[in-house]
Amino acid sequence: MRVRKAVFPAAGWGTRFLPATKAQPKEMLPLVDKPIIQYAVEEAVAAGIEQVIIVTSSQKRAIEDHFDLSYELEHLLEEKGEIEKLRQVRHISDLAQIAYVRQKEQLGLGHAVLMAKDLIGHEPFAVLLPDDVVISERPAIGQLIHAYQQTHSSILAVSEVPSEDTSRYGIVGTSAGPDEQDPRLRQITQVVEKPEPGTAPSNLAIIGRYVLTPKIFDKLEQTQRGSGGEIQLTDAIEALMAEQSVFAYEFEGRRFDAGTTMGWLKATIELALERPELAAELRAHLRGLELQG
């Protein structure tokens, strides 16, 4: 069965960006001239996703407004003859069929995914965490979807992290995958949530891209609340591994954690440097800063 739907958990408070996120969602913070969440939605659409399901909370109305039509703005741009800006604005509302689910309590990533159960139904689906911005030639989630088509099993995106950073991530232990021609695809044997350095089974960290089979919903419903009273997606994935194979895919691309201040800054610079109309002036400015240092 084809992967047609994608879930975007976007209900968190974004406290790491206070006071900027006091009145606006962190997912709407701009990276150059687009909000963080738009990059993930565009990635999903480029990979063939047809329906986008955004899990929100009461403070996230700006996300809905962003992906909705804006008749007044479009009319204003049309009257002014600003056709390129008009095209960009219309592109946003035409990206995909978008549905919203309200997460009334912030009970963790697993709970956020579970909120989309009724809209997903009995089919495989993708999950993209908007905070993780990936710059790549092929959409990162598209790489996972391709791996799913080979295995018909759940796939987690992974990336190597320094050994001293394993306590910040879910870390996987792996064995050889089913395709000797594709060493990036490996079978997961173990999932450890935030292991201390020296105790991790590897340095392959789970990154915010997943393709999951619908069986995950059964496991999420059975998962007990863990630390902080949250339902952890990794706990449900561990339970799923007892019944189904789960694979890791070491995707191609550069990933930035735009949910942290430094990650957001790095992503902003990298994305700006890829823009022809901005790159030369920005490089010149950065060189000037280096000289001053």
PDB file of C-alpha atoms in Angstrom:
ATOM      1  CA  MET A   1       0.000   0.000   0.000  1.00  0.00           C
ATOM      2  CA  ARG A   2       1.295   3.457  -0.926  1.00  0.00           C
ATOM      3  CA  VAL A   3       2.253   6.050   1.716  1.00  0.00           C
ATOM      4  CA  ARG A   4      -0.198   8.902   1.052  1.00  0.00           C
ATOM      5  CA  LYS A   5      -0.580  10.648   4.424  1.00  0.00           C
ATOM      6  CA  ALA A   6       1.812  12.429   6.745  1.00  0.00           C
ATOM      7  CA  VAL A   7       1.460  13.557  10.362  1.00  0.00           C
ATOM      8  CA  PHE A   8       3.149  16.741  11.622  1.00  0.00           C
ATOM      9  CA  PRO A   9       3.196  17.027  15.437  1.00  0.00           C
ATOM     10  CA  ALA A  10       3.076  20.770  16.161  1.00  0.00           C
ATOM     11  CA  ALA A  11       1.385  21.172  19.535  1.00  0.00           C
ATOM     12  CA  GLY A  12       4.395  21.829  21.787  1.00  0.00           C
ATOM     13  CA  TRP A  13       4.943  25.065  23.685  1.00  0.00           C
ATOM     14  CA  GLY A  14       8.316  25.960  22.175  1.00  0.00           C
ATOM     15  CA  THR A  15       9.694  27.137  25.503  1.00  0.00           C
ATOM     16  CA  ARG A  16      13.298  27.080  24.248  1.00  0.00           C
ATOM     17  CA  PHE A  17      12.446  30.084  22.064  1.00  0.00           C
ATOM     18  CA  LEU A  18      10.737  32.237  24.675  1.00  0.00           C
ATOM     19  CA  PRO A  19       9.929  35.087  24.606  1.00  0.00           C
ATOM     20  CA  ALA A  20       9.655  34.853  20.774  1.00  0.00           C
ATOM     21  CA  THR A  21       7.133  32.005  21.099  1.00  0.00           C
ATOM     22  CA  LYS A  22       4.970  33.620  23.760  1.00  0.00           C
ATOM     23  CA  ALA A  23       2.405  34.667  21.157  1.00  0.00           C
ATOM     24  CA  GLN A  24       3.432  32.731  18.032  1.00  0.00           C
ATOM     25  CA  PRO A  25       4.096  29.030  17.432  1.00  0.00           C
ATOM     26  CA  LYS A  26       7.743  27.992  17.159  1.00  0.00           C
ATOM     27  CA  GLU A  27       6.781  26.226  13.917  1.00  0.00           C
ATOM     28  CA  MET A  28       6.028  29.666  12.456  1.00  0.00           C
ATOM     29  CA  LEU A  29       9.448  31.160  13.216  1.00  0.00           C
ATOM     30  CA  PRO A  30      10.983  32.146   9.871  1.00  0.00           C
ATOM     31  CA  LEU A  31      13.924  30.431   8.236  1.00  0.00           C
ATOM     32  CA  VAL A  32      14.946  33.104   5.721  1.00  0.00           C
ATOM     33  CA  ASP A  33      11.459  33.928   4.400  1.00  0.00           C
ATOM     34  CA  LYS A  34       9.404  30.791   5.102  1.00  0.00           C
ATOM     35  CA  PRO A  35       8.203  29.415   8.436  1.00  0.00           C
ATOM     36  CA  ILE A  36       9.922  26.299   9.762  1.00  0.00           C
ATOM     37  CA  ILE A  37       6.904  24.046   9.230  1.00  0.00           C
ATOM     38  CA  GLN A  38       6.559  24.946   5.553  1.00  0.00           C
ATOM     39  CA  TYR A  39       9.914  23.336   4.761  1.00  0.00           C
ATOM     40  CA  ALA A  40       8.699  20.012   6.183  1.00  0.00           C
ATOM     41  CA  VAL A  41       5.351  20.215   4.395  1.00  0.00           C
ATOM     42  CA  GLU A  42       7.074  20.985   1.089  1.00  0.00           C
ATOM     43  CA  GLU A  43       9.426  18.037   1.670  1.00  0.00           C
ATOM     44  CA  ALA A  44       6.464  15.715   2.189  1.00  0.00           C
ATOM     45  CA  VAL A  45       4.628  16.976  -0.897  1.00  0.00           C
ATOM     46  CA  ALA A  46       7.789  16.572  -3.008  1.00  0.00           C
ATOM     47  CA  ALA A  47       7.881  12.924  -1.843  1.00  0.00           C
ATOM     48  CA  GLY A  48       4.331  12.279  -3.066  1.00  0.00           C
ATOM     49  CA  ILE A  49       2.351  12.846   0.137  1.00  0.00           C
ATOM     50  CA  GLU A  50      -1.243  13.797  -0.667  1.00  0.00           C
ATOM     51  CA  GLN A  51      -2.761  14.523   2.753  1.00  0.00           C
ATOM     52  CA  VAL A  52      -1.059  16.504   5.505  1.00  0.00           C
ATOM     53  CA  ILE A  53      -2.342  16.098   9.083  1.00  0.00           C
ATOM     54  CA  ILE A  54      -1.074  18.752  11.486  1.00  0.00           C
ATOM     55  CA  VAL A  55      -1.502  18.058  15.209  1.00  0.00           C
ATOM     56  CA  THR A  56      -1.974  21.411  16.921  1.00  0.00           C
ATOM     57  CA  SER A  57      -3.039  22.954  20.225  1.00  0.00           C
ATOM     58  CA  SER A  58      -5.020  26.010  21.251  1.00  0.00           C
ATOM     59  CA  GLN A  59      -2.048  28.339  20.750  1.00  0.00           C
ATOM     60  CA  LYS A  60      -1.382  27.330  17.122  1.00  0.00           C
ATOM     61  CA  ARG A  61      -4.049  29.153  15.100  1.00  0.00           C
ATOM     62  CA  ALA A  62      -1.318  30.938  13.103  1.00  0.00           C
ATOM     63  CA  ILE A  63      -0.355  27.618  11.486  1.00  0.00           C
ATOM     64  CA  GLU A  64      -3.892  27.115  10.183  1.00  0.00           C
ATOM     65  CA  ASP A  65      -4.021  30.698   8.925  1.00  0.00           C
ATOM     66  CA  HIS A  66      -0.707  30.291   7.118  1.00  0.00           C
ATOM     67  CA  PHE A  67      -1.847  27.307   5.034  1.00  0.00           C
ATOM     68  CA  ASP A  68      -5.314  28.763   4.395  1.00  0.00           C
ATOM     69  CA  LEU A  69      -6.387  31.100   1.605  1.00  0.00           C
ATOM     70  CA  SER A  70      -5.899  34.820   2.194  1.00  0.00           C
ATOM     71  CA  TYR A  71      -8.326  36.543  -0.143  1.00  0.00           C
ATOM     72  CA  GLU A  72      -7.515  40.073   1.028  1.00  0.00           C
ATOM     73  CA  LEU A  73      -3.753  39.628   0.639  1.00  0.00           C
ATOM     74  CA  GLU A  74      -4.105  37.951  -2.754  1.00  0.00           C
ATOM     75  CA  HIS A  75      -6.394  40.761  -3.958  1.00  0.00           C
ATOM     76  CA  LEU A  76      -3.926  43.394  -2.738  1.00  0.00           C
ATOM     77  CA  LEU A  77      -0.961  41.727  -4.481  1.00  0.00           C
ATOM     78  CA  GLU A  78      -2.965  41.320  -7.691  1.00  0.00           C
ATOM     79  CA  GLU A  79      -3.972  44.992  -7.681  1.00  0.00           C
ATOM     80  CA  LYS A  80      -0.328  46.016  -7.175  1.00  0.00           C
ATOM     81  CA  GLY A  81       0.816  43.739  -9.974  1.00  0.00           C
ATOM     82  CA  GLU A  82       3.169  41.811  -7.664  1.00  0.00           C
ATOM     83  CA  ILE A  83       2.630  38.566  -9.529  1.00  0.00           C
ATOM     84  CA  GLU A  84       5.626  36.648  -8.148  1.00  0.00           C
ATOM     85  CA  LYS A  85       4.579  37.319  -4.550  1.00  0.00           C
ATOM     86  CA  LEU A  86       1.003  36.389  -5.469  1.00  0.00           C
ATOM     87  CA  ARG A  87       2.268  33.095  -6.898  1.00  0.00           C
ATOM     88  CA  GLN A  88       4.210  32.357  -3.708  1.00  0.00           C
ATOM     89  CA  VAL A  89       1.191  33.053  -1.493  1.00  0.00           C
ATOM     90  CA  ARG A  90      -1.140  30.897  -3.593  1.00  0.00           C
ATOM     91  CA  HIS A  91       1.426  28.101  -3.651  1.00  0.00           C
ATOM     92  CA  ILE A  92       1.158  27.787   0.143  1.00  0.00           C
ATOM     93  CA  SER A  93      -2.598  27.132   0.178  1.00  0.00           C
ATOM     94  CA  ASP A  94      -2.325  24.794  -2.840  1.00  0.00           C
ATOM     95  CA  LEU A  95       0.425  22.590  -1.381  1.00  0.00           C
ATOM     96  CA  ALA A  96      -1.727  19.693  -0.221  1.00  0.00           C
ATOM     97  CA  GLN A  97      -4.995  18.658   1.372  1.00  0.00           C
ATOM     98  CA  ILE A  98      -4.446  19.726   4.986  1.00  0.00           C
ATOM     99  CA  ALA A  99      -6.390  18.568   8.034  1.00  0.00           C
ATOM    100  CA  TYR A 100      -5.936  19.590  11.670  1.00  0.00           C
ATOM    101  CA  VAL A 101      -6.266  17.580  14.865  1.00  0.00           C
ATOM    102  CA  ARG A 102      -6.253  19.238  18.276  1.00  0.00           C
ATOM    103  CA  GLN A 103      -4.035  17.717  20.978  1.00  0.00           C
ATOM    104  CA  LYS A 104      -5.709  18.990  24.133  1.00  0.00           C
ATOM    105  CA  GLU A 105      -2.929  17.843  26.482  1.00  0.00           C
ATOM    106  CA  GLN A 106       0.803  17.825  25.746  1.00  0.00           C
ATOM    107  CA  LEU A 107       1.426  14.153  26.522  1.00  0.00           C
ATOM    108  CA  GLY A 108       4.413  13.481  24.295  1.00  0.00           C
ATOM    109  CA  LEU A 109       5.216  12.566  20.709  1.00  0.00           C
ATOM    110  CA  GLY A 110       3.530   9.173  20.917  1.00  0.00           C
ATOM    111  CA  HIS A 111       0.290  10.781  22.066  1.00  0.00           C
ATOM    112  CA  ALA A 112       0.495  13.370  19.268  1.00  0.00           C
ATOM    113  CA  VAL A 113       0.820  10.622  16.647  1.00  0.00           C
ATOM    114  CA  LEU A 114      -2.063   8.719  18.244  1.00  0.00           C
ATOM    115  CA  MET A 115      -4.292  11.790  17.794  1.00  0.00           C
ATOM    116  CA  ALA A 116      -4.148  11.219  14.016  1.00  0.00           C
ATOM    117  CA  LYS A 117      -5.387   7.618  14.168  1.00  0.00           C
ATOM    118  CA  ASP A 118      -8.892   8.256  12.831  1.00  0.00           C
ATOM    119  CA  LEU A 119      -7.621  10.280   9.881  1.00  0.00           C
ATOM    120  CA  ILE A 120      -4.906   7.755   8.999  1.00  0.00           C
ATOM    121  CA  GLY A 121      -7.065   4.643   9.122  1.00  0.00           C
ATOM    122  CA  HIS A 122      -5.498   1.303   8.206  1.00  0.00           C
ATOM    123  CA  GLU A 123      -2.643   2.389   5.991  1.00  0.00           C
ATOM    124  CA  PRO A 124       1.047   3.181   6.375  1.00  0.00           C
ATOM    125  CA  PHE A 125       1.874   6.823   7.009  1.00  0.00           C
ATOM    126  CA  ALA A 126       4.744   9.231   7.434  1.00  0.00           C
ATOM    127  CA  VAL A 127       5.608  11.357  10.460  1.00  0.00           C
ATOM    128  CA  LEU A 128       7.707  14.519  10.099  1.00  0.00           C
ATOM    129  CA  LEU A 129       8.836  16.615  13.056  1.00  0.00           C
ATOM    130  CA  PRO A 130       8.890  20.213  11.763  1.00  0.00           C
ATOM    131  CA  ASP A 131      11.821  21.139  14.047  1.00  0.00           C
ATOM    132  CA  ASP A 132      14.094  18.856  12.027  1.00  0.00           C
ATOM    133  CA  VAL A 133      14.977  20.685   8.830  1.00  0.00           C
ATOM    134  CA  VAL A 134      16.759  18.533   6.260  1.00  0.00           C
ATOM    135  CA  ILE A 135      18.575  19.927   3.227  1.00  0.00           C
ATOM    136  CA  SER A 136      19.003  17.197   0.620  1.00  0.00           C
ATOM    137  CA  GLU A 137      18.792  16.513  -3.099  1.00  0.00           C
ATOM    138  CA  ARG A 138      16.103  13.866  -2.533  1.00  0.00           C
ATOM    139  CA  PRO A 139      13.426  14.587   0.084  1.00  0.00           C
ATOM    140  CA  ALA A 140      14.464  12.815   3.288  1.00  0.00           C
ATOM    141  CA  ILE A 141      10.985  11.408   3.860  1.00  0.00           C
ATOM    142  CA  GLY A 142      10.983  10.257   0.232  1.00  0.00           C
ATOM    143  CA  GLN A 143      14.100   8.188   0.939  1.00  0.00           C
ATOM    144  CA  LEU A 144      12.240   6.494   3.804  1.00  0.00           C
ATOM    145  CA  ILE A 145       9.154   5.911   1.671  1.00  0.00           C
ATOM    146  CA  HIS A 146      11.342   4.215  -0.943  1.00  0.00           C
ATOM    147  CA  ALA A 147      12.793   1.983   1.801  1.00  0.00           C
ATOM    148  CA  TYR A 148       9.261   1.179   2.979  1.00  0.00           C
ATOM    149  CA  GLN A 149       8.338   0.063  -0.536  1.00  0.00           C
ATOM    150  CA  GLN A 150      11.200  -2.441  -0.324  1.00  0.00           C
ATOM    151  CA  THR A 151      10.456  -3.751   3.174  1.00  0.00           C
ATOM    152  CA  HIS A 152       6.748  -3.002   3.864  1.00  0.00           C
ATOM    153  CA  SER A 153       7.896  -2.361   7.413  1.00  0.00           C
ATOM    154  CA  SER A 154       8.243   0.681   9.658  1.00  0.00           C
ATOM    155  CA  ILE A 155      11.309   2.800   8.869  1.00  0.00           C
ATOM    156  CA  LEU A 156      13.042   5.306  11.163  1.00  0.00           C
ATOM    157  CA  ALA A 157      15.417   7.964   9.866  1.00  0.00           C
ATOM    158  CA  VAL A 158      18.771   7.848  11.629  1.00  0.00           C
ATOM    159  CA  SER A 159      21.938   9.902  11.507  1.00  0.00           C
ATOM    160  CA  GLU A 160      25.333   9.569  13.156  1.00  0.00           C
ATOM    161  CA  VAL A 161      25.882  11.828  16.167  1.00  0.00           C
ATOM    162  CA  PRO A 162      28.985  12.355  18.311  1.00  0.00           C
ATOM    163  CA  SER A 163      29.273   9.787  21.111  1.00  0.00           C
ATOM    164  CA  GLU A 164      29.014  12.535  23.737  1.00  0.00           C
ATOM    165  CA  ASP A 165      25.591  13.551  22.353  1.00  0.00           C
ATOM    166  CA  THR A 166      23.818  10.187  22.586  1.00  0.00           C
ATOM    167  CA  SER A 167      22.023  11.243  25.786  1.00  0.00           C
ATOM    168  CA  ARG A 168      20.018  13.761  23.719  1.00  0.00           C
ATOM    169  CA  TYR A 169      18.468  11.183  21.353  1.00  0.00           C
ATOM    170  CA  GLY A 170      16.818   7.841  20.925  1.00  0.00           C
ATOM    171  CA  ILE A 171      19.653   5.563  19.797  1.00  0.00           C
ATOM    172  CA  VAL A 172      19.274   2.351  17.801  1.00  0.00           C
ATOM    173  CA  GLY A 173      21.245  -0.858  17.703  1.00  0.00           C
ATOM    174  CA  THR A 174      21.181  -2.482  14.266  1.00  0.00           C
ATOM    175  CA  SER A 175      22.096  -5.559  12.276  1.00  0.00           C
ATOM    176  CA  ALA A 176      22.509  -6.030   8.520  1.00  0.00           C
ATOM    177  CA  GLY A 177      19.547  -5.011   6.400  1.00  0.00           C
ATOM    178  CA  PRO A 178      17.745  -6.989   3.688  1.00  0.00           C
ATOM    179  CA  ASP A 179      19.514  -5.279   0.774  1.00  0.00           C
ATOM    180  CA  GLU A 180      23.274  -5.778   0.577  1.00  0.00           C
ATOM    181  CA  GLN A 181      23.372  -3.124  -2.161  1.00  0.00           C
ATOM    182  CA  ASP A 182      22.020  -0.488   0.223  1.00  0.00           C
ATOM    183  CA  PRO A 183      24.104  -0.302   3.413  1.00  0.00           C
ATOM    184  CA  ARG A 184      22.045   2.685   4.587  1.00  0.00           C
ATOM    185  CA  LEU A 185      19.119   0.337   5.304  1.00  0.00           C
ATOM    186  CA  ARG A 186      19.596  -1.733   8.466  1.00  0.00           C
ATOM    187  CA  GLN A 187      17.334  -3.772  10.727  1.00  0.00           C
ATOM    188  CA  ILE A 188      16.801  -2.355  14.207  1.00  0.00           C
ATOM    189  CA  THR A 189      17.567  -4.746  17.048  1.00  0.00           C
ATOM    190  CA  GLN A 190      17.350  -2.306  19.944  1.00  0.00           C
ATOM    191  CA  VAL A 191      16.019   1.166  20.770  1.00  0.00           C
ATOM    192  CA  VAL A 192      17.407   3.016  23.786  1.00  0.00           C
ATOM    193  CA  GLU A 193      16.002   6.396  24.780  1.00  0.00           C
ATOM    194  CA  LYS A 194      18.734   8.944  25.621  1.00  0.00           C
ATOM    195  CA  PRO A 195      21.503   6.564  26.770  1.00  0.00           C
ATOM    196  CA  GLU A 196      24.456   7.987  28.645  1.00  0.00           C
ATOM    197  CA  PRO A 197      27.733   8.210  26.677  1.00  0.00           C
ATOM    198  CA  GLY A 198      29.536   4.892  26.772  1.00  0.00           C
ATOM    199  CA  THR A 199      26.331   2.874  27.197  1.00  0.00           C
ATOM    200  CA  ALA A 200      24.714   3.521  23.798  1.00  0.00           C
ATOM    201  CA  PRO A 201      24.389   0.544  21.393  1.00  0.00           C
ATOM    202  CA  SER A 202      25.665   2.762  18.536  1.00  0.00           C
ATOM    203  CA  ASN A 203      25.908   6.411  17.583  1.00  0.00           C
ATOM    204  CA  LEU A 204      22.943   6.228  15.198  1.00  0.00           C
ATOM    205  CA  ALA A 205      20.316   8.649  16.487  1.00  0.00           C
ATOM    206  CA  ILE A 206      16.649   8.676  15.527  1.00  0.00           C
ATOM    207  CA  ILE A 207      15.864  11.870  13.607  1.00  0.00           C
ATOM    208  CA  GLY A 208      12.413  13.369  13.096  1.00  0.00           C
ATOM    209  CA  ARG A 209      11.326  11.369  10.046  1.00  0.00           C
ATOM    210  CA  TYR A 210       9.378   8.094  10.229  1.00  0.00           C
ATOM    211  CA  VAL A 211       7.286   5.810   8.059  1.00  0.00           C
ATOM    212  CA  LEU A 212       5.076   3.675  10.284  1.00  0.00           C
ATOM    213  CA  THR A 213       2.648   0.819   9.761  1.00  0.00           C
ATOM    214  CA  PRO A 214      -0.862   1.291  11.223  1.00  0.00           C
ATOM    215  CA  LYS A 215      -0.077  -1.378  13.840  1.00  0.00           C
ATOM    216  CA  ILE A 216       1.759   1.373  15.737  1.00  0.00           C
ATOM    217  CA  PHE A 217      -1.598   2.770  16.873  1.00  0.00           C
ATOM    218  CA  ASP A 218      -2.387  -0.445  18.773  1.00  0.00           C
ATOM    219  CA  LYS A 219       0.974  -0.206  20.503  1.00  0.00           C
ATOM    220  CA  LEU A 220       0.529   3.480  21.332  1.00  0.00           C
ATOM    221  CA  GLU A 221      -2.843   2.757  22.934  1.00  0.00           C
ATOM    222  CA  GLN A 222      -1.197   0.104  25.099  1.00  0.00           C
ATOM    223  CA  THR A 223       1.868   2.188  26.013  1.00  0.00           C
ATOM    224  CA  GLN A 224       2.044   3.380  29.595  1.00  0.00           C
ATOM    225  CA  ARG A 225       3.068   6.948  30.325  1.00  0.00           C
ATOM    226  CA  GLY A 226       6.788   7.246  30.897  1.00  0.00           C
ATOM    227  CA  SER A 227       8.957  10.057  32.230  1.00  0.00           C
ATOM    228  CA  GLY A 228       7.147  13.361  32.550  1.00  0.00           C
ATOM    229  CA  GLY A 229       3.824  11.568  32.187  1.00  0.00           C
ATOM    230  CA  GLU A 230       4.332  11.343  28.407  1.00  0.00           C
ATOM    231  CA  ILE A 231       3.577   8.549  25.940  1.00  0.00           C
ATOM    232  CA  GLN A 232       6.862   7.904  24.163  1.00  0.00           C
ATOM    233  CA  LEU A 233       6.830   6.920  20.504  1.00  0.00           C
ATOM    234  CA  THR A 234      10.058   4.954  21.009  1.00  0.00           C
ATOM    235  CA  ASP A 235       8.330   2.774  23.647  1.00  0.00           C
ATOM    236  CA  ALA A 236       5.595   1.911  21.151  1.00  0.00           C
ATOM    237  CA  ILE A 237       8.182   1.185  18.452  1.00  0.00           C
ATOM    238  CA  GLU A 238       9.969  -1.206  20.829  1.00  0.00           C
ATOM    239  CA  ALA A 239       6.680  -3.012  21.416  1.00  0.00           C
ATOM    240  CA  LEU A 240       6.054  -3.107  17.657  1.00  0.00           C
ATOM    241  CA  MET A 241       9.442  -4.781  17.132  1.00  0.00           C
ATOM    242  CA  ALA A 242       8.173  -7.825  19.018  1.00  0.00           C
ATOM    243  CA  GLU A 243       5.680  -8.423  16.172  1.00  0.00           C
ATOM    244  CA  GLN A 244       7.120  -6.747  13.084  1.00  0.00           C
ATOM    245  CA  SER A 245      10.533  -5.926  11.696  1.00  0.00           C
ATOM    246  CA  VAL A 246      11.493  -2.269  12.057  1.00  0.00           C
ATOM    247  CA  PHE A 247      14.292  -0.742  10.005  1.00  0.00           C
ATOM    248  CA  ALA A 248      16.613   2.239  10.248  1.00  0.00           C
ATOM    249  CA  TYR A 249      17.585   4.287   7.221  1.00  0.00           C
ATOM    250  CA  GLU A 250      20.645   6.524   7.335  1.00  0.00           C
ATOM    251  CA  PHE A 251      19.294   9.225   5.053  1.00  0.00           C
ATOM    252  CA  GLU A 252      21.308  11.425   2.711  1.00  0.00           C
ATOM    253  CA  GLY A 253      21.221  15.109   3.598  1.00  0.00           C
ATOM    254  CA  ARG A 254      22.172  17.729   6.176  1.00  0.00           C
ATOM    255  CA  ARG A 255      19.886  17.949   9.189  1.00  0.00           C
ATOM    256  CA  PHE A 256      19.433  20.955  11.466  1.00  0.00           C
ATOM    257  CA  ASP A 257      17.555  20.962  14.769  1.00  0.00           C
ATOM    258  CA  ALA A 258      15.636  24.200  14.260  1.00  0.00           C
ATOM    259  CA  GLY A 259      13.979  23.620  17.628  1.00  0.00           C
ATOM    260  CA  THR A 260      17.133  24.931  19.303  1.00  0.00           C
ATOM    261  CA  THR A 261      18.473  28.456  18.979  1.00  0.00           C
ATOM    262  CA  MET A 262      21.833  27.363  17.561  1.00  0.00           C
ATOM    263  CA  GLY A 263      20.249  24.857  15.173  1.00  0.00           C
ATOM    264  CA  TRP A 264      17.833  27.516  13.966  1.00  0.00           C
ATOM    265  CA  LEU A 265      20.687  29.959  13.382  1.00  0.00           C
ATOM    266  CA  LYS A 266      22.730  27.381  11.459  1.00  0.00           C
ATOM    267  CA  ALA A 267      19.729  26.406   9.319  1.00  0.00           C
ATOM    268  CA  THR A 268      19.007  30.065   8.550  1.00  0.00           C
ATOM    269  CA  ILE A 269      22.563  30.655   7.342  1.00  0.00           C
ATOM    270  CA  GLU A 270      22.758  27.429   5.309  1.00  0.00           C
ATOM    271  CA  LEU A 271      19.415  28.041   3.600  1.00  0.00           C
ATOM    272  CA  ALA A 272      20.286  31.670   2.876  1.00  0.00           C
ATOM    273  CA  LEU A 273      23.585  30.605   1.317  1.00  0.00           C
ATOM    274  CA  GLU A 274      21.647  28.376  -1.083  1.00  0.00           C
ATOM    275  CA  ARG A 275      19.646  31.354  -2.342  1.00  0.00           C
ATOM    276  CA  PRO A 276      21.399  32.951  -5.375  1.00  0.00           C
ATOM    277  CA  GLU A 277      20.008  36.408  -4.627  1.00  0.00           C
ATOM    278  CA  LEU A 278      21.304  36.321  -1.031  1.00  0.00           C
ATOM    279  CA  ALA A 279      24.424  34.163  -1.070  1.00  0.00           C
ATOM    280  CA  ALA A 280      27.067  36.620  -2.327  1.00  0.00           C
ATOM    281  CA  GLU A 281      26.157  39.454   0.039  1.00  0.00           C
ATOM    282  CA  LEU A 282      25.783  37.097   3.010  1.00  0.00           C
ATOM    283  CA  ARG A 283      29.163  35.466   2.341  1.00  0.00           C
ATOM    284  CA  ALA A 284      30.783  38.882   2.158  1.00  0.00           C
ATOM    285  CA  HIS A 285      29.168  39.842   5.446  1.00  0.00           C
ATOM    286  CA  LEU A 286      30.283  36.614   7.156  1.00  0.00           C
ATOM    287  CA  ARG A 287      33.847  37.096   5.915  1.00  0.00           C
ATOM    288  CA  GLY A 288      33.801  40.578   7.397  1.00  0.00           C
ATOM    289  CA  LEU A 289      32.743  39.150  10.740  1.00  0.00           C
ATOM    290  CA  GLU A 290      35.605  36.640  10.597  1.00  0.00           C
ATOM    291  CA  LEU A 291      38.089  39.453   9.962  1.00  0.00           C
ATOM    292  CA  GLN A 292      36.786  41.339  12.976  1.00  0.00           C
ATOM    293  CA  GLY A 293      37.164  38.216  15.091  1.00  0.00           C
TER     294      GLY A 293
END
